[in-house]
C-alpha atoms as one frame of an Amber mdcrd trajectory, in Angstrom:
protein
  20.117 -55.566  15.346  20.135 -58.612  17.665  17.382 -61.186  17.570  15.874
 -60.220  20.938  15.598 -56.543  20.024  14.134 -57.454  16.630  11.460 -59.589
  18.301  10.572 -56.730  20.670  10.271 -54.193  17.865   8.415 -56.413  15.406
   4.938 -55.892  16.960   5.533 -52.140  17.119   6.634 -52.053  13.491   3.609
 -54.113  12.482   1.237 -51.773  14.316   2.924 -48.750  12.751   2.610 -50.234
   9.278  -1.045 -51.032   9.896  -1.695 -47.490  11.090  -0.005 -46.103   7.999
  -2.184 -48.271   5.779  -5.346 -47.266   7.595  -4.363 -43.600   7.611  -2.965
 -43.622   4.114  -5.217 -40.691   3.342  -2.979 -38.340   5.319   0.206 -40.318
   4.871   2.694 -41.566   7.422   6.248 -40.431   7.926   8.118 -37.227   7.193
   7.973 -37.688   3.439   4.292 -38.653   3.222   2.516 -36.185   5.472   0.412
 -34.716   2.667  -1.651 -36.566   0.126  -1.507 -35.197  -3.395  -4.901 -34.643
  -5.001  -5.105 -33.894  -8.727  -7.444 -31.060  -9.712  -8.226 -29.921 -13.251
  -9.665 -26.387 -13.465 -11.696 -25.107 -16.390  -9.427 -22.055 -16.711  -6.968
 -20.167 -14.515  -8.776 -17.120 -13.213  -9.102 -14.870 -10.162 -12.758 -15.863
 -10.423 -11.752 -18.966  -8.467  -9.980 -16.989  -5.736 -11.164 -19.245  -2.874
  -9.306 -22.164  -4.444  -6.011 -20.244  -4.628  -6.540 -18.844  -1.150  -6.919
 -22.409   0.126  -3.685 -23.340  -1.633  -1.618 -20.336  -0.591  -2.944 -19.797
   2.941  -2.307 -23.414   3.924  -5.922 -24.558   4.283  -5.342 -27.659   2.155
  -2.234 -28.521   4.162  -4.261 -28.214   7.368  -6.495 -30.950   5.967  -3.567
 -33.175   4.938  -3.708 -32.340   1.246  -1.403 -31.024  -1.445  -3.133 -29.862
  -4.640  -1.642 -30.631  -8.036  -3.418 -28.201 -10.367  -3.776 -28.356 -14.154
  -5.646 -26.092 -16.590  -8.230 -27.948 -18.662  -9.097 -25.074 -20.990 -12.848
 -25.773 -21.071 -15.558 -27.679 -19.202 -15.647 -30.466 -21.782 -11.934 -31.110
 -21.330 -12.206 -31.035 -17.530 -15.031 -33.555 -17.636 -12.991 -35.797 -19.946
 -10.060 -35.645 -17.502 -12.306 -36.590 -14.558 -14.069 -39.438 -16.380 -10.749
 -40.788 -17.670  -9.227 -40.723 -14.193  -6.593 -38.177 -15.196  -7.894 -35.862
 -12.460  -9.592 -36.802  -9.212 -11.488 -33.512  -9.006 -12.670 -31.086 -11.669
 -13.495 -27.401 -11.188 -16.044 -26.606 -13.873 -19.514 -25.499 -14.776 -22.332
 -27.869 -13.671 -23.618 -28.085 -17.240 -20.952 -30.656 -18.091 -22.270 -32.947
 -15.366 -25.837 -32.383 -16.594 -24.853 -33.543 -20.085 -23.159 -36.659 -18.723
 -26.204 -37.463 -16.575 -28.517 -37.114 -19.574 -26.378 -39.565 -21.512 -27.577
 -42.176 -19.032 -24.395 -42.202 -16.950 -26.228 -41.400 -13.741 -23.609 -42.905
 -11.436 -20.534 -41.396 -13.069 -20.177 -37.899 -11.612 -21.602 -35.587  -8.976
 -21.056 -31.998  -7.920 -19.964 -31.836  -4.281 -19.044 -28.179  -3.661 -19.971
 -24.842  -5.224 -17.447 -22.015  -5.606 -19.081 -19.191  -7.589 -22.688 -18.067
  -7.829 -22.857 -15.953 -10.958 -21.096 -15.458 -14.277 -17.565 -14.153 -13.816
 -16.929 -12.793 -17.291 -16.874  -9.178 -18.386 -17.882  -7.737 -21.730 -14.919
  -6.093 -23.451 -15.496  -3.701 -26.372 -12.871  -2.985 -29.004 -13.961   0.649
 -29.100 -14.954   2.507 -25.943 -18.548   3.792 -26.107 -18.912   7.511 -26.719
 -21.371   7.845 -23.870 -22.882   5.428 -21.374 -22.750   1.783 -22.483 -25.969
   0.219 -23.726 -26.450  -3.432 -24.615 -28.092  -2.179 -27.788 -24.578  -1.108
 -28.859 -24.026  -4.769 -29.790 -26.706  -4.686 -32.461 -25.163  -5.564 -35.815
 -21.801  -6.397 -34.193 -19.687  -9.552 -33.820 -19.237 -10.951 -30.317 -16.756
 -13.698 -29.384 -18.647 -15.877 -26.902 -17.719 -19.133 -25.225 -18.034 -22.735
 -26.351 -21.527 -23.677 -27.537 -23.302 -25.564 -24.757 -21.054 -24.114 -22.045
 -22.479 -22.064 -19.184 -20.501 -18.918 -20.156 -21.995 -18.951 -23.638 -25.513
 -19.858 -22.495 -25.485 -17.172 -19.811 -24.196 -14.620 -22.293 -27.031 -15.424
 -24.717 -29.484 -15.368 -21.801 -28.368 -11.809 -21.020 -28.581 -10.786 -24.670
 -32.170 -12.003 -24.848 -33.007 -10.183 -21.610 -31.665  -7.036 -23.257 -33.854
  -7.512 -26.348 -31.145  -8.918 -28.626 -31.569 -12.194 -30.502 -28.258 -14.078
 -30.879 -27.569 -14.912 -34.497 -29.916 -12.216 -35.730 -29.298  -8.930 -33.915
 -25.733  -9.825 -32.962 -23.407 -12.468 -34.398 -22.022 -14.658 -31.612 -18.908
 -16.709 -32.408 -18.875 -20.025 -30.539 -16.038 -21.745 -32.407 -13.143 -20.168
 -30.498 -11.550 -22.295 -27.761 -12.160 -20.835 -24.308  -8.530 -20.100 -23.450
  -7.873 -18.612 -26.903 -10.663 -16.033 -26.896  -8.494 -13.143 -25.698  -5.856
 -13.952 -28.304  -8.447 -14.065 -31.056  -9.790 -10.680 -29.978  -6.292  -9.180
 -29.752  -5.656 -10.541 -33.246  -8.481  -8.418 -34.640 -11.464 -10.789 -34.495
 -14.804  -9.523 -33.228 -16.115  -6.195 -31.981 -16.739  -7.538 -28.468 -15.511
 -10.468 -26.388 -16.575 -12.010 -23.071 -13.493 -12.560 -20.880 -12.814 -13.723
 -17.356 -10.418 -11.950 -15.033  -7.555 -11.227 -14.920  -7.559 -11.540 -18.724
 -10.290  -8.913 -19.138  -8.362  -6.286 -17.152  -5.087  -7.249 -18.833  -6.722
  -6.767 -22.225  -7.856  -3.326 -21.093  -4.379  -2.447 -19.781  -2.886  -3.427
 -23.145  -5.250  -0.926 -24.835  -6.794  -3.711 -26.899 -10.293  -3.103 -25.547
 -12.412  -1.592 -22.771 -14.498  -3.367 -20.120 -18.058  -2.096 -20.522 -20.227
  -4.493 -18.501 -20.217  -7.373 -15.986 -22.167 -10.248 -17.490 -22.755 -11.809
 -14.068 -24.339  -8.638 -12.789 -26.751  -8.665 -15.709 -27.575 -12.383 -15.510
 -28.406 -12.836 -11.840 -27.459 -15.688  -9.514 -26.790 -19.206 -10.837 -24.610
 -22.087  -9.568 -21.882 -21.160 -11.994 -18.815 -23.146 -10.972 -18.197 -26.049
  -8.637 -16.264 -29.225  -7.991 -17.142 -32.541  -9.626 -15.795 -36.041  -9.104
 -16.594 -39.616 -10.025 -19.375 -40.959  -7.822 -17.535 -44.213  -7.171 -14.404
 -42.398  -6.031 -16.421 -40.251  -3.636 -17.926 -43.403  -2.135 -14.536 -45.068
  -1.760 -12.680 -42.071  -0.339 -15.082 -39.889   1.654 -12.204 -38.643   3.835
 -10.488 -37.134   0.812 -13.550 -35.217  -0.359 -14.482 -34.210   3.156 -11.023
 -32.738   3.703 -11.037 -30.984   0.342 -14.430 -29.407   0.987 -13.420 -28.238
   4.456 -10.356 -26.497   3.004 -12.504 -24.747   0.391 -15.038 -23.666   3.004
 -12.278 -22.181   5.180 -11.071 -20.230   2.152 -14.595 -19.065   1.297 -15.046
 -17.730   4.809 -11.652 -16.018   4.669 -12.498 -14.357   1.347 -15.834 -13.114
   2.675 -14.035 -11.185   5.407 -11.021  -9.996   3.397 -10.380  -6.755   1.543
  -9.597  -6.805  -2.202  -5.970  -6.034  -1.372  -5.759  -8.923   1.100  -7.283
 -11.283  -1.459  -4.822 -10.065  -4.092  -1.836 -10.648  -1.829  -3.091 -14.114
  -0.900  -3.565 -15.289  -4.486  -0.533 -13.489  -5.976   1.678 -16.630  -5.930
  -0.840 -18.299  -8.244  -0.662 -15.397 -10.711   3.052 -14.581 -11.121   2.432
 -12.636 -14.338  -0.031 -10.248 -12.674   1.000  -7.554 -10.212  -0.810  -7.067
  -6.918  -2.359  -3.798  -8.092  -4.056  -5.576 -11.010  -5.175  -8.455  -8.807
  -6.623  -5.980  -6.310  -8.694  -4.356  -9.054  -9.910  -7.753 -10.221 -10.804
  -8.889  -6.694 -12.703  -5.658  -6.165 -14.610  -6.218  -9.416 -15.688  -9.673
  -8.263 -16.628  -8.497  -4.787 -18.801  -5.773  -6.317 -20.908  -8.310  -8.208
 -20.995 -10.770  -5.266 -19.396 -13.522  -7.324 -18.158 -15.871  -4.587 -20.085
 -18.351  -2.476 -19.874 -18.009   1.304 -20.353 -21.781   1.724 -19.875 -24.733
  -0.660 -23.559 -25.736  -0.450 -25.513 -25.633  -3.698 -29.163 -24.559  -3.530
 -31.817 -26.515  -5.396 -33.551 -23.310  -6.526 -30.337 -22.000  -8.096 -29.731
 -25.328  -9.813 -33.223 -25.101 -11.274 -32.455 -21.619 -12.611 -29.343 -22.975
 -14.328 -31.463 -25.587 -16.072 -33.882 -22.855 -17.128 -30.983 -21.076 -18.847
 -29.853 -24.314 -20.505 -33.398 -25.066 -21.629 -33.806 -21.593 -23.104 -30.559
 -22.107 -25.011 -31.911 -25.358 -26.472 -29.147 -27.387 -24.798 -31.145 -29.297
 -22.178 -32.223 -32.762 -23.243 -34.170 -33.375 -20.042 -34.447 -31.872 -16.566
 -32.027 -33.453 -14.109 -33.150 -34.062 -10.510 -31.145 -32.081  -7.982 -30.381
 -35.098  -5.810 -29.285 -37.062  -8.873 -26.411 -34.709  -9.639 -25.615 -32.757
  -6.472 -24.172 -34.245  -3.291 -24.251 -31.626  -0.526 -23.214 -34.058   2.216
 -19.554 -32.968   2.218 -20.514 -29.295   2.119 -23.051 -29.701   4.929 -20.481
 -31.519   7.052 -17.842 -28.858   6.381 -20.142 -26.032   7.453 -21.091 -27.976
  10.579 -17.512 -28.832  11.543 -15.631 -25.646  10.617 -16.727 -22.902  12.970
């Protein structure tokens, strides 16, 4: 390149470089069009269908993002990954953020988008009931629950109490089995009942290991069950990232609301290569029946209060957490306003 041409191009190159730096969020150039965002999910389940729809239908790409997904295998592990900076975003139960807040770390994490609005696990019995299922069938039995202090376990015990059963007295609830190992423990002969998320619950039924007898979320009522959490400081530094992520999730939530179980199954199938579309359709139908998915990412203060009621009843709530201290609806509000 001659000197004159170099001098002419230098300002253009400088402006291009500056633009790339300023727009680094979306990248610059053929190889950097999408920004990778690391997300750690509490478990891999059709329960989080909007997330996989956003991935597979191109909603994240529309917002300049590429999701790198890992399975945390429990809310505590997801929270550890987020706090340690191993993941930028965590998909988990809000209880983990409540615990962190009550440790005095009020500026560490916040929930910024809600995905599900009730428990997504199903009660699986080793032996099919002779007649119609009754919660009283669990009396004197052993039930594999979730991790102690986790929303799945607390909601399960909340339902048991509503049904007149005292955990630890009327029914033995095992809380020492790791979340992603519960199905394996049950298949190995442990417990008379187990609470499993989909598609594991239906797979367990297909394998003739047990029978789905009840939807725990249907029995528990509406709570802000699962959502996205991130470090507060990161959200302040990179609002574009979290705005884009929330918009992609909202697009997926709206798509799911208007889709049939079969359409949902086909959309999420690439994320579940070991499950056929027929199984995924059944699972999606199960979740639609109990109204499991949020239509928007906005968390309601009333629902958050109900979650704390459940935690308090379980003896796991050190102190009530103010809604505005843990939940940041600004990204969700903006997404609903912008995406029409």
